[in-house]
Amino acid sequence: MNYKTEIIINKSRAEIISVFEDSSQLIHWQRGLKRSRVISGKSGEVGSKRKLYIKMEGQSIKMTETILKKKLPEEWHGKYSSSGMESIQRNYFEEINETTTKWTSYSEFKFSGFMKIISKILPELFKKRSILVQEDFKAYIEEGKSVKTN
């Protein structure tokens, strides 16, 4: 499954990248994220791996993020792996003007086991989640609205 999502954010690309790269702020725009920790490599660098602990739809999910490419401020690519799913996220940040940035994300998913069934029954679930992440990021960086829950 492949799809593209885009959002226009009313902040400079430098401000967006600053928040996007700051792992301490993930909890404010990654809905359901309970905690994360680096498990190998240097945090934020290509090849580093981070374990993400997420509560989503009543399920506890452990996911591993691997940074595949980092050419900021233009692009950042990551791989996300969990039980039954692997996803490649290619993110591009285009400066529209000094106060406006377009964030385009290309998502590629591969499923196995039970997740293969879910992806066939509810394919829109994955794109909706991607859109929600971008909307949450926009609300956080533009208005300070956090999705953090206890």
Short mmCIF file of N, CA and C in Angstrom, two decimals:
data_model
loop_
_atom_site.label_atom_id
_atom_site.label_comp_id
_atom_site.label_asym_id
_atom_site.label_seq_id
_atom_site.Cartn_x
_atom_site.Cartn_y
_atom_site.Cartn_z
N MET A 1 0.85 -1.17 0.00
CA MET A 1 0.00 0.00 0.00
C MET A 1 0.90 1.23 0.00
N ASN A 2 0.59 2.16 -0.91
CA ASN A 2 1.35 3.40 -1.03
C ASN A 2 0.38 4.57 -1.13
N TYR A 3 0.77 5.69 -0.51
CA TYR A 3 -0.03 6.91 -0.65
C TYR A 3 0.82 8.12 -0.28
N LYS A 4 0.28 9.29 -0.60
CA LYS A 4 0.96 10.57 -0.34
C LYS A 4 0.02 11.45 0.48
N THR A 5 0.57 12.16 1.46
CA THR A 5 -0.18 13.17 2.20
C THR A 5 0.62 14.46 2.20
N GLU A 6 -0.10 15.58 2.26
CA GLU A 6 0.55 16.90 2.29
C GLU A 6 -0.18 17.80 3.26
N ILE A 7 0.58 18.73 3.81
CA ILE A 7 -0.03 19.75 4.67
C ILE A 7 0.80 21.02 4.56
N ILE A 8 0.11 22.15 4.61
CA ILE A 8 0.77 23.46 4.63
C ILE A 8 0.80 23.92 6.09
N ILE A 9 1.99 24.29 6.54
CA ILE A 9 2.19 24.72 7.92
C ILE A 9 2.66 26.17 7.91
N ASN A 10 2.02 26.99 8.72
CA ASN A 10 2.34 28.40 8.78
C ASN A 10 3.46 28.69 9.77
N LYS A 11 4.60 28.11 9.45
CA LYS A 11 5.84 28.33 10.20
C LYS A 11 7.00 28.19 9.22
N SER A 12 8.13 28.78 9.56
CA SER A 12 9.30 28.66 8.69
C SER A 12 9.80 27.22 8.69
N ARG A 13 10.48 26.86 7.64
CA ARG A 13 11.03 25.50 7.55
C ARG A 13 12.01 25.25 8.69
N ALA A 14 12.80 26.25 9.06
CA ALA A 14 13.76 26.10 10.17
C ALA A 14 13.04 25.76 11.47
N GLU A 15 11.93 26.45 11.77
CA GLU A 15 11.16 26.16 12.99
C GLU A 15 10.59 24.75 12.95
N ILE A 16 10.08 24.35 11.81
CA ILE A 16 9.49 23.02 11.65
C ILE A 16 10.54 21.94 11.87
N ILE A 17 11.68 22.09 11.26
CA ILE A 17 12.75 21.09 11.40
C ILE A 17 13.23 21.02 12.84
N SER A 18 13.31 22.15 13.50
CA SER A 18 13.73 22.18 14.91
C SER A 18 12.82 21.31 15.78
N VAL A 19 11.51 21.42 15.58
CA VAL A 19 10.56 20.62 16.36
C VAL A 19 10.54 19.17 15.88
N PHE A 20 10.55 18.98 14.56
CA PHE A 20 10.52 17.63 13.98
C PHE A 20 11.69 16.78 14.48
N GLU A 21 12.85 17.40 14.61
CA GLU A 21 14.06 16.67 15.04
C GLU A 21 14.19 16.49 16.55
N ASP A 22 13.46 17.24 17.32
CA ASP A 22 13.59 17.20 18.78
C ASP A 22 12.75 16.05 19.36
N SER A 23 13.42 14.95 19.69
CA SER A 23 12.70 13.76 20.16
C SER A 23 11.92 14.01 21.45
N SER A 24 12.30 15.01 22.23
CA SER A 24 11.56 15.30 23.47
C SER A 24 10.18 15.90 23.17
N GLN A 25 9.97 16.37 21.94
CA GLN A 25 8.68 16.96 21.57
C GLN A 25 7.76 15.99 20.84
N LEU A 26 8.26 14.80 20.51
CA LEU A 26 7.44 13.79 19.81
C LEU A 26 6.11 13.53 20.51
N ILE A 27 6.15 13.45 21.82
CA ILE A 27 4.97 13.11 22.62
C ILE A 27 3.84 14.14 22.44
N HIS A 28 4.20 15.34 21.97
CA HIS A 28 3.21 16.41 21.80
C HIS A 28 2.48 16.35 20.46
N TRP A 29 3.04 15.62 19.48
CA TRP A 29 2.38 15.55 18.18
C TRP A 29 2.26 14.13 17.61
N GLN A 30 2.79 13.15 18.32
CA GLN A 30 2.62 11.75 17.93
C GLN A 30 1.57 11.15 18.84
N ARG A 31 0.32 11.22 18.42
CA ARG A 31 -0.83 10.76 19.20
C ARG A 31 -0.64 9.32 19.67
N GLY A 32 -0.84 9.09 20.96
CA GLY A 32 -0.74 7.75 21.53
C GLY A 32 0.66 7.35 21.98
N LEU A 33 1.67 8.16 21.64
CA LEU A 33 3.03 7.83 22.05
C LEU A 33 3.17 7.95 23.56
N LYS A 34 3.61 6.89 24.20
CA LYS A 34 3.79 6.89 25.65
C LYS A 34 5.23 7.21 26.01
N ARG A 35 6.16 6.62 25.26
CA ARG A 35 7.57 6.92 25.49
C ARG A 35 8.39 6.41 24.32
N SER A 36 9.62 6.85 24.25
CA SER A 36 10.54 6.36 23.22
C SER A 36 11.94 6.39 23.78
N ARG A 37 12.78 5.54 23.21
CA ARG A 37 14.17 5.52 23.66
C ARG A 37 15.06 5.03 22.52
N VAL A 38 16.26 5.56 22.44
CA VAL A 38 17.22 5.13 21.44
C VAL A 38 17.74 3.76 21.86
N ILE A 39 17.76 2.82 20.90
CA ILE A 39 18.27 1.48 21.22
C ILE A 39 19.58 1.17 20.51
N SER A 40 19.93 1.96 19.48
CA SER A 40 21.25 1.81 18.87
C SER A 40 21.58 3.05 18.06
N GLY A 41 22.87 3.32 17.95
CA GLY A 41 23.33 4.48 17.20
C GLY A 41 23.18 5.77 17.99
N LYS A 42 23.54 6.86 17.33
CA LYS A 42 23.44 8.19 17.94
C LYS A 42 22.08 8.80 17.58
N SER A 43 21.36 9.25 18.60
CA SER A 43 20.02 9.80 18.42
C SER A 43 19.97 10.81 17.29
N GLY A 44 19.01 10.61 16.38
CA GLY A 44 18.80 11.55 15.30
C GLY A 44 19.68 11.37 14.08
N GLU A 45 20.61 10.41 14.13
CA GLU A 45 21.52 10.21 13.01
C GLU A 45 21.10 9.03 12.15
N VAL A 46 21.50 9.05 10.88
CA VAL A 46 21.19 7.96 9.95
C VAL A 46 21.69 6.64 10.54
N GLY A 47 20.81 5.63 10.50
CA GLY A 47 21.15 4.31 11.03
C GLY A 47 20.74 4.10 12.47
N SER A 48 20.44 5.19 13.18
CA SER A 48 20.05 5.03 14.59
C SER A 48 18.67 4.41 14.66
N LYS A 49 18.44 3.69 15.76
CA LYS A 49 17.16 3.03 15.98
C LYS A 49 16.56 3.52 17.29
N ARG A 50 15.25 3.73 17.26
CA ARG A 50 14.50 4.20 18.42
C ARG A 50 13.31 3.27 18.61
N LYS A 51 13.08 2.85 19.84
CA LYS A 51 11.90 2.04 20.17
C LYS A 51 10.80 3.01 20.58
N LEU A 52 9.63 2.86 19.95
CA LEU A 52 8.47 3.69 20.26
C LEU A 52 7.41 2.82 20.91
N TYR A 53 6.85 3.31 22.00
CA TYR A 53 5.78 2.60 22.72
C TYR A 53 4.52 3.43 22.54
N ILE A 54 3.54 2.85 21.83
CA ILE A 54 2.35 3.59 21.42
C ILE A 54 1.10 2.87 21.89
N LYS A 55 0.12 3.65 22.33
CA LYS A 55 -1.20 3.12 22.67
C LYS A 55 -2.15 3.67 21.61
N MET A 56 -2.71 2.76 20.79
CA MET A 56 -3.55 3.18 19.69
C MET A 56 -4.75 2.24 19.57
N GLU A 57 -5.94 2.83 19.53
CA GLU A 57 -7.16 2.03 19.41
C GLU A 57 -7.23 0.94 20.49
N GLY A 58 -6.77 1.29 21.71
CA GLY A 58 -6.82 0.35 22.82
C GLY A 58 -5.73 -0.71 22.80
N GLN A 59 -4.86 -0.66 21.81
CA GLN A 59 -3.77 -1.64 21.67
C GLN A 59 -2.44 -0.99 22.05
N SER A 60 -1.59 -1.77 22.71
CA SER A 60 -0.23 -1.32 22.98
C SER A 60 0.66 -1.84 21.86
N ILE A 61 1.37 -0.94 21.22
CA ILE A 61 2.21 -1.28 20.08
C ILE A 61 3.65 -0.88 20.37
N LYS A 62 4.58 -1.79 20.10
CA LYS A 62 6.01 -1.48 20.15
C LYS A 62 6.47 -1.40 18.71
N MET A 63 7.11 -0.30 18.39
CA MET A 63 7.55 -0.07 17.03
C MET A 63 9.01 0.38 17.04
N THR A 64 9.75 -0.04 16.05
CA THR A 64 11.14 0.39 15.93
C THR A 64 11.26 1.35 14.76
N GLU A 65 11.83 2.51 15.03
CA GLU A 65 12.10 3.51 14.00
C GLU A 65 13.58 3.45 13.65
N THR A 66 13.87 3.39 12.37
CA THR A 66 15.25 3.45 11.88
C THR A 66 15.36 4.62 10.92
N ILE A 67 16.30 5.52 11.17
CA ILE A 67 16.49 6.66 10.27
C ILE A 67 17.27 6.17 9.05
N LEU A 68 16.66 6.32 7.87
CA LEU A 68 17.26 5.84 6.63
C LEU A 68 18.02 6.93 5.89
N LYS A 69 17.48 8.14 5.91
CA LYS A 69 18.10 9.26 5.19
C LYS A 69 17.78 10.54 5.91
N LYS A 70 18.78 11.39 6.01
CA LYS A 70 18.59 12.67 6.68
C LYS A 70 19.36 13.72 5.89
N LYS A 71 18.60 14.51 5.14
CA LYS A 71 19.19 15.59 4.35
C LYS A 71 18.37 16.84 4.66
N LEU A 72 18.39 17.21 5.93
CA LEU A 72 17.59 18.34 6.38
C LEU A 72 18.26 19.65 6.01
N PRO A 73 17.47 20.65 5.70
CA PRO A 73 16.04 20.79 5.99
C PRO A 73 15.11 20.26 4.90
N GLU A 74 15.66 19.67 3.82
CA GLU A 74 14.81 19.25 2.70
C GLU A 74 14.08 17.93 2.92
N GLU A 75 14.77 16.91 3.44
CA GLU A 75 14.12 15.60 3.53
C GLU A 75 14.63 14.76 4.69
N TRP A 76 13.75 13.83 5.11
CA TRP A 76 14.03 12.89 6.20
C TRP A 76 13.21 11.62 5.93
N HIS A 77 13.90 10.47 5.91
CA HIS A 77 13.23 9.20 5.64
C HIS A 77 13.44 8.26 6.81
N GLY A 78 12.40 7.52 7.15
CA GLY A 78 12.50 6.56 8.24
C GLY A 78 11.75 5.28 7.93
N LYS A 79 12.18 4.20 8.59
CA LYS A 79 11.50 2.91 8.48
C LYS A 79 10.91 2.59 9.84
N TYR A 80 9.67 2.13 9.83
CA TYR A 80 8.96 1.77 11.06
C TYR A 80 8.56 0.30 10.97
N SER A 81 8.97 -0.47 11.98
CA SER A 81 8.68 -1.90 11.99
C SER A 81 7.98 -2.27 13.28
N SER A 82 6.94 -3.08 13.14
CA SER A 82 6.27 -3.67 14.30
C SER A 82 5.73 -5.02 13.86
N SER A 83 5.11 -5.71 14.76
CA SER A 83 4.58 -7.03 14.46
C SER A 83 3.57 -6.96 13.31
N GLY A 84 3.89 -7.60 12.19
CA GLY A 84 2.99 -7.66 11.05
C GLY A 84 3.01 -6.47 10.12
N MET A 85 3.91 -5.51 10.35
CA MET A 85 3.91 -4.30 9.52
C MET A 85 5.30 -3.70 9.40
N GLU A 86 5.59 -3.21 8.21
CA GLU A 86 6.80 -2.42 7.98
C GLU A 86 6.39 -1.25 7.11
N SER A 87 6.88 -0.09 7.46
CA SER A 87 6.50 1.12 6.73
C SER A 87 7.74 1.97 6.46
N ILE A 88 7.81 2.50 5.26
CA ILE A 88 8.84 3.48 4.91
C ILE A 88 8.13 4.81 4.76
N GLN A 89 8.64 5.82 5.46
CA GLN A 89 8.08 7.16 5.40
C GLN A 89 9.14 8.09 4.81
N ARG A 90 8.83 8.70 3.68
CA ARG A 90 9.73 9.66 3.05
C ARG A 90 9.09 11.04 3.19
N ASN A 91 9.75 11.90 3.96
CA ASN A 91 9.22 13.23 4.28
C ASN A 91 10.04 14.31 3.59
N TYR A 92 9.32 15.25 2.97
CA TYR A 92 9.95 16.37 2.27
C TYR A 92 9.37 17.67 2.80
N PHE A 93 10.25 18.64 3.03
CA PHE A 93 9.85 19.93 3.58
C PHE A 93 10.23 21.01 2.57
N GLU A 94 9.21 21.61 1.97
CA GLU A 94 9.42 22.62 0.94
C GLU A 94 9.07 24.00 1.47
N GLU A 95 10.03 24.89 1.38
CA GLU A 95 9.82 26.26 1.83
C GLU A 95 8.99 27.01 0.79
N ILE A 96 7.78 27.37 1.18
CA ILE A 96 6.90 28.14 0.28
C ILE A 96 7.32 29.61 0.31
N ASN A 97 7.49 30.14 1.51
CA ASN A 97 8.07 31.47 1.74
C ASN A 97 8.67 31.44 3.14
N GLU A 98 9.09 32.58 3.67
CA GLU A 98 9.79 32.55 4.96
C GLU A 98 8.92 32.14 6.15
N THR A 99 7.61 32.15 5.99
CA THR A 99 6.73 31.77 7.11
C THR A 99 5.78 30.61 6.78
N THR A 100 5.99 29.97 5.63
CA THR A 100 5.10 28.89 5.22
C THR A 100 5.91 27.73 4.63
N THR A 101 5.56 26.53 5.04
CA THR A 101 6.26 25.32 4.59
C THR A 101 5.25 24.25 4.20
N LYS A 102 5.55 23.53 3.13
CA LYS A 102 4.73 22.38 2.75
C LYS A 102 5.47 21.11 3.16
N TRP A 103 4.77 20.26 3.94
CA TRP A 103 5.31 18.97 4.35
C TRP A 103 4.59 17.89 3.53
N THR A 104 5.34 17.20 2.70
CA THR A 104 4.82 16.11 1.89
C THR A 104 5.41 14.81 2.41
N SER A 105 4.54 13.83 2.62
CA SER A 105 4.98 12.53 3.11
C SER A 105 4.50 11.43 2.17
N TYR A 106 5.42 10.58 1.76
CA TYR A 106 5.10 9.40 0.95
C TYR A 106 5.21 8.19 1.87
N SER A 107 4.15 7.40 1.93
CA SER A 107 4.10 6.25 2.83
C SER A 107 3.99 4.97 2.02
N GLU A 108 4.81 4.00 2.41
CA GLU A 108 4.79 2.69 1.78
C GLU A 108 4.68 1.65 2.89
N PHE A 109 3.67 0.80 2.82
CA PHE A 109 3.44 -0.22 3.84
C PHE A 109 3.54 -1.62 3.26
N LYS A 110 4.09 -2.52 4.07
CA LYS A 110 4.09 -3.96 3.77
C LYS A 110 3.54 -4.64 5.01
N PHE A 111 2.63 -5.59 4.78
CA PHE A 111 1.95 -6.27 5.89
C PHE A 111 2.16 -7.77 5.84
N SER A 112 2.06 -8.39 7.02
CA SER A 112 2.09 -9.85 7.10
C SER A 112 1.13 -10.28 8.22
N GLY A 113 0.78 -11.55 8.19
CA GLY A 113 -0.08 -12.10 9.24
C GLY A 113 -1.40 -11.37 9.36
N PHE A 114 -1.83 -11.18 10.59
CA PHE A 114 -3.11 -10.54 10.90
C PHE A 114 -3.21 -9.13 10.31
N MET A 115 -2.09 -8.42 10.30
CA MET A 115 -2.10 -7.05 9.78
C MET A 115 -2.41 -7.02 8.28
N LYS A 116 -2.10 -8.09 7.57
CA LYS A 116 -2.44 -8.16 6.15
C LYS A 116 -3.96 -8.15 5.97
N ILE A 117 -4.67 -8.84 6.86
CA ILE A 117 -6.13 -8.86 6.83
C ILE A 117 -6.69 -7.48 7.16
N ILE A 118 -6.15 -6.86 8.21
CA ILE A 118 -6.59 -5.51 8.61
C ILE A 118 -6.39 -4.53 7.45
N SER A 119 -5.26 -4.62 6.78
CA SER A 119 -4.97 -3.68 5.68
C SER A 119 -5.94 -3.85 4.52
N LYS A 120 -6.47 -5.05 4.34
CA LYS A 120 -7.44 -5.29 3.27
C LYS A 120 -8.84 -4.82 3.67
N ILE A 121 -9.19 -5.02 4.96
CA ILE A 121 -10.52 -4.65 5.45
C ILE A 121 -10.62 -3.13 5.68
N LEU A 122 -9.57 -2.54 6.25
CA LEU A 122 -9.59 -1.12 6.61
C LEU A 122 -8.39 -0.35 6.03
N PRO A 123 -8.22 -0.34 4.73
CA PRO A 123 -7.04 0.33 4.17
C PRO A 123 -6.99 1.82 4.49
N GLU A 124 -8.16 2.46 4.62
CA GLU A 124 -8.20 3.92 4.88
C GLU A 124 -7.67 4.27 6.27
N LEU A 125 -7.62 3.30 7.17
CA LEU A 125 -7.14 3.51 8.54
C LEU A 125 -5.72 4.07 8.56
N PHE A 126 -4.87 3.58 7.68
CA PHE A 126 -3.46 3.96 7.66
C PHE A 126 -3.28 5.38 7.14
N LYS A 127 -3.97 5.72 6.06
CA LYS A 127 -3.85 7.08 5.53
C LYS A 127 -4.45 8.09 6.51
N LYS A 128 -5.58 7.73 7.14
CA LYS A 128 -6.19 8.63 8.13
C LYS A 128 -5.21 8.92 9.26
N ARG A 129 -4.49 7.89 9.70
CA ARG A 129 -3.50 8.06 10.78
C ARG A 129 -2.38 9.01 10.32
N SER A 130 -1.91 8.84 9.09
CA SER A 130 -0.84 9.71 8.57
C SER A 130 -1.31 11.17 8.51
N ILE A 131 -2.53 11.38 8.04
CA ILE A 131 -3.09 12.74 7.99
C ILE A 131 -3.20 13.31 9.39
N LEU A 132 -3.65 12.51 10.33
CA LEU A 132 -3.80 12.95 11.72
C LEU A 132 -2.46 13.37 12.32
N VAL A 133 -1.41 12.62 12.03
CA VAL A 133 -0.07 12.98 12.54
C VAL A 133 0.33 14.35 12.00
N GLN A 134 0.12 14.58 10.71
CA GLN A 134 0.48 15.89 10.14
C GLN A 134 -0.38 17.01 10.74
N GLU A 135 -1.68 16.74 10.91
CA GLU A 135 -2.56 17.75 11.51
C GLU A 135 -2.17 18.04 12.96
N ASP A 136 -1.82 17.01 13.71
CA ASP A 136 -1.40 17.19 15.10
C ASP A 136 -0.10 17.99 15.17
N PHE A 137 0.83 17.71 14.26
CA PHE A 137 2.08 18.47 14.21
C PHE A 137 1.80 19.94 13.93
N LYS A 138 0.95 20.20 12.95
CA LYS A 138 0.58 21.58 12.58
C LYS A 138 -0.05 22.30 13.78
N ALA A 139 -0.99 21.64 14.46
CA ALA A 139 -1.66 22.26 15.62
C ALA A 139 -0.66 22.54 16.74
N TYR A 140 0.29 21.63 16.90
CA TYR A 140 1.29 21.81 17.97
C TYR A 140 2.24 22.96 17.65
N ILE A 141 2.77 22.99 16.45
CA ILE A 141 3.77 24.01 16.13
C ILE A 141 3.14 25.40 15.92
N GLU A 142 1.92 25.43 15.38
CA GLU A 142 1.28 26.73 15.13
C GLU A 142 0.57 27.28 16.36
N GLU A 143 -0.08 26.40 17.13
CA GLU A 143 -0.93 26.86 18.24
C GLU A 143 -0.54 26.34 19.61
N GLY A 144 0.48 25.50 19.67
CA GLY A 144 0.90 24.94 20.95
C GLY A 144 -0.04 23.85 21.50
N LYS A 145 -0.91 23.31 20.65
CA LYS A 145 -1.84 22.27 21.08
C LYS A 145 -1.14 20.91 21.12
N SER A 146 -1.05 20.33 22.29
CA SER A 146 -0.38 19.05 22.48
C SER A 146 -1.40 17.91 22.53
N VAL A 147 -1.01 16.75 22.00
CA VAL A 147 -1.87 15.56 22.08
C VAL A 147 -1.44 14.68 23.26
N LYS A 148 -0.48 15.14 24.03
CA LYS A 148 0.05 14.36 25.16
C LYS A 148 -1.07 14.01 26.15
N THR A 149 -1.11 12.74 26.52
CA THR A 149 -2.02 12.27 27.56
C THR A 149 -1.20 11.54 28.61
N ASN A 150 -1.75 11.42 29.79
CA ASN A 150 -1.00 10.75 30.86
C ASN A 150 -1.11 9.26 30.79
#
